[in-house]
Amino acid sequence: MFNAVADECRRRILASLARGECTVGQLTESLALPQPQVSKHLRVLRDAGAVRCRTQGRHRVYRVDPTALRELHEWTRQFEALWNERYDRLDDLLHDEEFDVDTDSDDEKGPT
Amino acid sequence: MFNAVADECRRRILASLARGECTVGQLTESLALPQPQVSKHLRVLRDAGAVRCRTQGRHRVYRVDPTALRELHEWTRQFEALWNERYDRLDDLLHDEEFDVDTDSDDEKGPT
DNA sequence: CCATCATATGTCTATATGAGTATATGTCAA
DNA sequence: TTGACATATACTCATATAGACATATGATGG
């Protein structure tokens, strides 16, 4: 699943499908990608459980399977506490960092 | 960033760091990975902006940079509406799917 | 049946990268 | 300075895979 969204084409496909289900042809057109490439990415997404499809006439209608995406969402939540804590920013100031720390950012201090 | 979390070793590193900052040696030990591998994964994570580090004595103390992780979290939110909607499950029943659909789930139907 | 449309798959190449090993860099202590 | 420790990098090999092309599969209409 994590691997499935690691590719930008697939992320674009998912973003398209998030707006509503699509056929392969519609994706091929809207994303301006060769059809075999779309099909192969859809295959990866299907194997990862990120999308489902149904056959409608000669078309294959794909749509997002929210469940798999939700797992990804849940995984990122383990870091939620970190970006809620202002400690983090504060920590930056207490320790001397040796990368791109703009030590002159004296504007935002005093979080209420 | 998406690529950074596509690897399970790196996800484990991030999960460790989510619990608190660590030195490379601590990660090497707790994850039971060879040290060069840990360093290389940390390098990828650093380049992706997922972690930061500071030098403390002979040690390098790494910690999560929540900002980058938050972006990932935000990306997954575009699918939030989908797993909130019950339409999705309903849609399964209206169309004939050709995968693992338990067609005998006749309990939830009738929302006009 | 055949022809056509829509999609999937196979094959090839180039490239990215993870694992493993050896070694370089850098820091501290004496 | 030397030596030990902590970490980073270089190098090699094997594997995974995206891209592009050709082609196979499957459904529809006559």
Tab-separated table of C-alpha atoms (C1' of nucleotides) in Angstrom:
chain	number	residue	atom	x	y	z
A	1	MET	CA	0.000	0.000	0.000
A	2	PHE	CA	2.749	2.426	0.934
A	3	ASN	CA	4.534	1.305	-2.153
A	4	ALA	CA	1.426	1.875	-4.223
A	5	VAL	CA	1.248	5.552	-3.360
A	6	ALA	CA	4.988	6.008	-3.740
A	7	ASP	CA	4.517	6.558	-7.454
A	8	GLU	CA	3.239	9.898	-8.631
A	9	CYS	CA	1.260	8.478	-11.516
A	10	ARG	CA	-0.608	6.313	-9.084
A	11	ARG	CA	-1.189	9.202	-6.756
A	12	ARG	CA	-2.652	11.123	-9.671
A	13	ILE	CA	-4.860	8.195	-10.511
A	14	LEU	CA	-6.052	7.991	-6.929
A	15	ALA	CA	-6.665	11.706	-6.818
A	16	SER	CA	-8.749	11.416	-9.967
A	17	LEU	CA	-10.722	8.532	-8.599
A	18	ALA	CA	-11.248	10.378	-5.361
A	19	ARG	CA	-13.396	12.787	-7.344
A	20	GLY	CA	-15.468	9.968	-8.708
A	21	GLU	CA	-15.182	6.648	-10.426
A	22	CYS	CA	-13.648	6.515	-13.881
A	23	THR	CA	-13.100	4.121	-16.726
A	24	VAL	CA	-9.601	3.321	-17.866
A	25	GLY	CA	-10.161	5.391	-20.965
A	26	GLN	CA	-11.178	8.415	-18.957
A	27	LEU	CA	-8.090	8.114	-16.790
A	28	THR	CA	-5.915	7.628	-19.840
A	29	GLU	CA	-7.280	10.816	-21.298
A	30	SER	CA	-7.403	13.001	-18.221
A	31	LEU	CA	-3.938	12.015	-17.052
A	32	ALA	CA	-2.456	12.032	-20.548
A	33	LEU	CA	-0.758	8.690	-20.092
A	34	PRO	CA	-0.507	5.745	-22.474
A	35	GLN	CA	-3.238	3.240	-21.792
A	36	PRO	CA	-1.034	0.251	-20.930
A	37	GLN	CA	0.681	2.335	-18.305
A	38	VAL	CA	-2.613	3.293	-16.754
A	39	SER	CA	-3.738	-0.308	-16.732
A	40	LYS	CA	-0.537	-1.444	-15.102
A	41	HIS	CA	-0.707	1.201	-12.417
A	42	LEU	CA	-4.311	0.281	-11.814
A	43	ARG	CA	-3.196	-3.282	-11.434
A	44	VAL	CA	-0.714	-2.294	-8.755
A	45	LEU	CA	-3.364	-0.250	-7.015
A	46	ARG	CA	-5.788	-3.122	-7.198
A	47	ASP	CA	-3.293	-5.568	-5.764
A	48	ALA	CA	-2.631	-3.121	-2.980
A	49	GLY	CA	-6.346	-2.883	-2.308
A	50	ALA	CA	-6.415	0.809	-3.073
A	51	VAL	CA	-8.965	0.570	-5.856
A	52	ARG	CA	-11.712	-1.714	-7.029
A	53	CYS	CA	-13.355	-2.041	-10.360
A	54	ARG	CA	-16.463	-3.370	-11.965
A	55	THR	CA	-17.234	-4.276	-15.533
A	56	GLN	CA	-19.801	-2.116	-17.222
A	57	GLY	CA	-20.355	-3.089	-20.820
A	58	ARG	CA	-16.995	-2.959	-22.496
A	59	HIS	CA	-15.707	-0.594	-19.869
A	60	ARG	CA	-14.006	-1.146	-16.573
A	61	VAL	CA	-15.089	1.373	-14.008
A	62	TYR	CA	-12.561	1.956	-11.261
A	63	ARG	CA	-13.056	3.617	-7.940
A	64	VAL	CA	-11.141	4.124	-4.739
A	65	ASP	CA	-11.401	1.599	-1.955
A	66	PRO	CA	-11.369	3.935	1.007
A	67	THR	CA	-10.440	1.213	3.473
A	68	ALA	CA	-6.879	0.828	2.286
A	69	LEU	CA	-6.395	4.561	2.080
A	70	ARG	CA	-7.715	4.868	5.559
A	71	GLU	CA	-5.022	2.557	6.903
A	72	LEU	CA	-2.464	4.878	5.419
A	73	HIS	CA	-4.210	7.790	7.044
A	74	GLU	CA	-4.209	6.016	10.375
A	75	TRP	CA	-0.516	5.249	10.121
A	76	THR	CA	0.323	8.906	9.773
A	77	ARG	CA	-1.677	9.643	12.888
A	78	GLN	CA	1.053	8.236	15.070
A	79	PHE	CA	2.887	11.467	14.402
A	80	GLU	CA	-0.097	13.637	15.098
A	81	ALA	CA	1.028	14.334	18.636
A	82	LEU	CA	4.322	15.635	17.320
A	83	TRP	CA	2.923	18.358	15.171
A	84	ASN	CA	0.470	19.357	17.808
A	85	GLU	CA	3.173	19.861	20.373
A	86	ARG	CA	4.804	23.208	20.210
A	87	TYR	CA	7.646	21.651	22.154
A	88	ASP	CA	9.086	20.677	18.867
A	89	ARG	CA	9.644	24.169	17.623
A	90	LEU	CA	10.871	25.090	21.034
A	91	ASP	CA	13.253	22.165	21.017
A	92	ASP	CA	14.784	23.559	17.877
A	93	LEU	CA	15.768	26.656	19.706
A	94	LEU	CA	17.190	24.953	22.769
A	95	HIS	CA	19.553	22.731	20.851
A	96	ASP	CA	22.029	24.005	18.329
A	97	GLU	CA	21.131	22.524	15.010
A	98	GLU	CA	23.542	22.491	12.133
A	99	PHE	CA	21.181	22.600	9.244
A	100	ASP	CA	18.872	25.199	7.807
A	101	VAL	CA	17.634	26.643	11.005
A	102	ASP	CA	16.821	30.283	10.726
A	103	THR	CA	17.902	31.287	14.165
A	104	ASP	CA	16.628	34.761	13.561
A	105	SER	CA	12.995	33.737	13.558
A	106	ASP	CA	12.177	35.715	16.642
A	107	ASP	CA	8.651	36.524	15.577
A	108	GLU	CA	6.568	33.566	16.713
A	109	LYS	CA	7.149	32.961	20.334
A	110	GLY	CA	4.665	32.998	23.147
A	111	PRO	CA	1.923	30.549	22.038
A	112	THR	CA	-0.800	32.230	24.026
B	1	MET	CA	8.422	11.814	0.948
B	2	PHE	CA	5.992	9.191	-0.280
B	3	ASN	CA	8.975	7.261	-1.459
B	4	ALA	CA	10.617	7.612	1.920
B	5	VAL	CA	7.814	5.849	3.740
B	6	ALA	CA	7.482	3.212	1.047
B	7	ASP	CA	10.212	1.186	2.709
B	8	GLU	CA	9.359	-0.776	5.808
B	9	CYS	CA	12.720	-0.265	7.453
B	10	ARG	CA	12.208	3.448	7.186
B	11	ARG	CA	8.698	3.182	8.538
B	12	ARG	CA	10.086	1.297	11.507
B	13	ILE	CA	12.706	3.966	11.991
B	14	LEU	CA	10.055	6.650	11.882
B	15	ALA	CA	7.875	4.722	14.297
B	16	SER	CA	10.802	4.459	16.680
B	17	LEU	CA	11.583	8.127	16.404
B	18	ALA	CA	7.935	8.955	16.921
B	19	ARG	CA	8.385	7.651	20.465
B	20	GLY	CA	11.323	9.925	21.032
B	21	GLU	CA	14.607	10.932	19.528
B	22	CYS	CA	17.316	8.312	19.137
B	23	THR	CA	20.942	7.997	18.205
B	24	VAL	CA	21.964	5.881	15.256
B	25	GLY	CA	23.324	3.277	17.631
B	26	GLN	CA	20.051	3.027	19.488
B	27	LEU	CA	18.158	2.587	16.252
B	28	THR	CA	20.667	0.027	15.052
B	29	GLU	CA	20.137	-1.947	18.210
B	30	SER	CA	16.396	-1.627	18.622
B	31	LEU	CA	15.664	-2.388	14.996
B	32	ALA	CA	18.315	-5.084	14.737
B	33	LEU	CA	19.692	-3.730	11.508
B	34	PRO	CA	23.298	-3.275	10.409
B	35	GLN	CA	24.491	0.214	11.134
B	36	PRO	CA	25.290	1.262	7.553
B	37	GLN	CA	21.793	0.342	6.559
B	38	VAL	CA	20.338	2.477	9.303
B	39	SER	CA	22.534	5.378	8.312
B	40	LYS	CA	21.546	5.071	4.702
B	41	HIS	CA	17.870	4.954	5.492
B	42	LEU	CA	18.285	7.921	7.767
B	43	ARG	CA	19.929	9.713	4.917
B	44	VAL	CA	16.925	9.072	2.697
B	45	LEU	CA	14.605	10.222	5.440
B	46	ARG	CA	16.685	13.336	5.956
B	47	ASP	CA	16.669	14.162	2.269
B	48	ALA	CA	12.916	13.720	2.274
B	49	GLY	CA	12.625	16.054	5.225
B	50	ALA	CA	11.115	13.377	7.419
B	51	VAL	CA	13.779	13.539	10.100
B	52	ARG	CA	16.326	15.939	11.443
B	53	CYS	CA	19.400	15.363	13.501
B	54	ARG	CA	21.816	17.144	15.728
B	55	THR	CA	25.302	16.253	16.810
B	56	GLN	CA	25.692	15.510	20.473
B	57	GLY	CA	29.203	14.491	21.376
B	58	ARG	CA	30.129	11.589	19.193
B	59	HIS	CA	26.495	10.762	18.680
B	60	ARG	CA	23.967	11.872	16.149
B	61	VAL	CA	20.558	12.300	17.648
B	62	TYR	CA	17.708	11.920	15.170
B	63	ARG	CA	14.125	12.884	15.557
B	64	VAL	CA	11.033	13.156	13.425
B	65	ASP	CA	10.260	16.324	11.573
B	66	PRO	CA	6.496	16.383	11.959
B	67	THR	CA	5.973	18.850	9.140
B	68	ALA	CA	6.812	16.425	6.368
B	69	LEU	CA	4.765	13.682	7.963
B	70	ARG	CA	1.888	16.055	8.266
B	71	GLU	CA	1.869	16.658	4.546
B	72	LEU	CA	1.467	12.971	4.038
B	73	HIS	CA	-1.356	12.967	6.531
B	74	GLU	CA	-3.022	15.820	4.716
B	75	TRP	CA	-2.741	14.043	1.393
B	76	THR	CA	-4.674	11.072	2.695
B	77	ARG	CA	-7.416	13.393	3.876
B	78	GLN	CA	-8.637	13.834	0.327
B	79	PHE	CA	-10.140	10.391	0.717
B	80	GLU	CA	-11.677	11.107	4.079
B	81	ALA	CA	-15.054	11.832	2.580
B	82	LEU	CA	-15.067	8.440	0.920
B	83	TRP	CA	-14.729	6.377	4.026
B	84	ASN	CA	-17.271	8.495	5.797
B	85	GLU	CA	-19.865	7.972	3.135
B	86	ARG	CA	-21.911	4.842	3.438
B	87	TYR	CA	-22.764	5.314	-0.224
B	88	ASP	CA	-19.713	3.341	-0.972
B	89	ARG	CA	-20.899	0.145	0.593
B	90	LEU	CA	-24.289	0.757	-0.923
B	91	ASP	CA	-22.756	1.193	-4.313
B	92	ASP	CA	-21.262	-2.244	-3.979
B	93	LEU	CA	-24.700	-3.732	-3.736
B	94	LEU	CA	-26.259	-1.843	-6.599
B	95	HIS	CA	-23.638	-2.854	-9.110
B	96	ASP	CA	-22.569	-6.393	-9.819
B	97	GLU	CA	-19.018	-6.757	-8.705
B	98	GLU	CA	-16.870	-9.659	-9.715
B	99	PHE	CA	-14.626	-9.914	-6.719
B	100	ASP	CA	-15.177	-10.865	-3.124
B	101	VAL	CA	-18.558	-9.342	-2.588
B	102	ASP	CA	-20.765	-11.176	-0.179
B	103	THR	CA	-23.994	-10.751	-2.045
B	104	ASP	CA	-25.984	-12.204	0.821
B	105	SER	CA	-25.586	-9.127	2.973
B	106	ASP	CA	-29.216	-8.123	2.611
B	107	ASP	CA	-29.457	-6.264	5.885
B	108	GLU	CA	-28.660	-2.691	4.972
B	109	LYS	CA	-30.853	-1.581	2.137
B	110	GLY	CA	-33.735	0.774	1.781
B	111	PRO	CA	-32.417	4.327	2.011
B	112	THR	CA	-34.898	5.378	-0.688
C	1	DC	C1'	-19.183	-15.961	-37.048
C	2	DC	C1'	-16.205	-11.340	-37.772
C	3	DA	C1'	-14.872	-6.593	-36.860
C	4	DT	C1'	-14.221	-3.249	-33.476
C	5	DC	C1'	-13.736	-1.123	-29.231
C	6	DA	C1'	-11.841	-1.234	-24.337
C	7	DT	C1'	-8.664	-3.044	-21.494
C	8	DA	C1'	-5.074	-6.191	-19.916
C	9	DT	C1'	-0.748	-8.436	-20.272
C	10	DG	C1'	3.982	-9.783	-22.089
C	11	DT	C1'	8.551	-8.338	-23.230
C	12	DC	C1'	12.369	-5.458	-23.295
C	13	DT	C1'	15.457	-1.804	-21.543
C	14	DA	C1'	17.083	1.525	-18.414
C	15	DT	C1'	17.215	2.894	-13.967
C	16	DA	C1'	16.587	3.030	-9.023
C	17	DT	C1'	17.650	1.099	-4.841
C	18	DG	C1'	18.136	-2.192	-0.833
C	19	DA	C1'	21.466	-5.394	1.274
C	20	DG	C1'	26.150	-6.435	2.495
C	21	DT	C1'	30.915	-5.333	3.137
C	22	DA	C1'	34.802	-2.437	3.674
C	23	DT	C1'	36.399	1.894	4.658
C	24	DA	C1'	36.372	6.896	5.397
C	25	DT	C1'	35.069	10.795	8.386
C	26	DG	C1'	34.620	12.835	12.704
C	27	DT	C1'	34.649	13.172	17.797
C	28	DC	C1'	36.443	12.404	22.324
C	29	DA	C1'	40.004	11.005	25.714
C	30	DA	C1'	44.726	10.537	27.120
D	1	DT	C1'	49.598	13.190	18.409
D	2	DT	C1'	47.369	8.065	18.890
D	3	DG	C1'	43.552	5.083	19.647
D	4	DA	C1'	38.831	3.898	20.338
D	5	DC	C1'	34.219	4.817	19.409
D	6	DA	C1'	30.121	6.535	16.492
D	7	DT	C1'	28.510	7.406	12.195
D	8	DA	C1'	28.698	8.139	7.205
D	9	DT	C1'	29.957	6.884	2.692
D	10	DA	C1'	31.815	4.015	-1.342
D	11	DC	C1'	31.412	0.028	-3.760
D	12	DT	C1'	29.326	-4.134	-5.557
D	13	DC	C1'	25.603	-7.151	-6.491
D	14	DA	C1'	20.878	-8.466	-7.028
D	15	DT	C1'	16.306	-7.168	-7.535
D	16	DA	C1'	12.339	-4.326	-8.477
D	17	DT	C1'	10.004	-1.573	-11.583
D	18	DA	C1'	8.576	2.396	-14.641
D	19	DG	C1'	8.302	3.352	-19.456
D	20	DA	C1'	7.373	2.045	-24.254
D	21	DC	C1'	5.900	-1.024	-27.558
D	22	DA	C1'	3.382	-4.953	-29.378
D	23	DT	C1'	-0.123	-8.061	-28.662
D	24	DA	C1'	-3.598	-10.820	-26.239
D	25	DT	C1'	-8.105	-10.992	-23.899
D	26	DG	C1'	-12.795	-9.836	-23.504
D	27	DA	C1'	-17.210	-7.630	-24.638
D	28	DT	C1'	-20.502	-5.666	-28.124
D	29	DG	C1'	-22.949	-5.235	-32.466
D	30	DG	C1'	-23.990	-6.822	-36.983
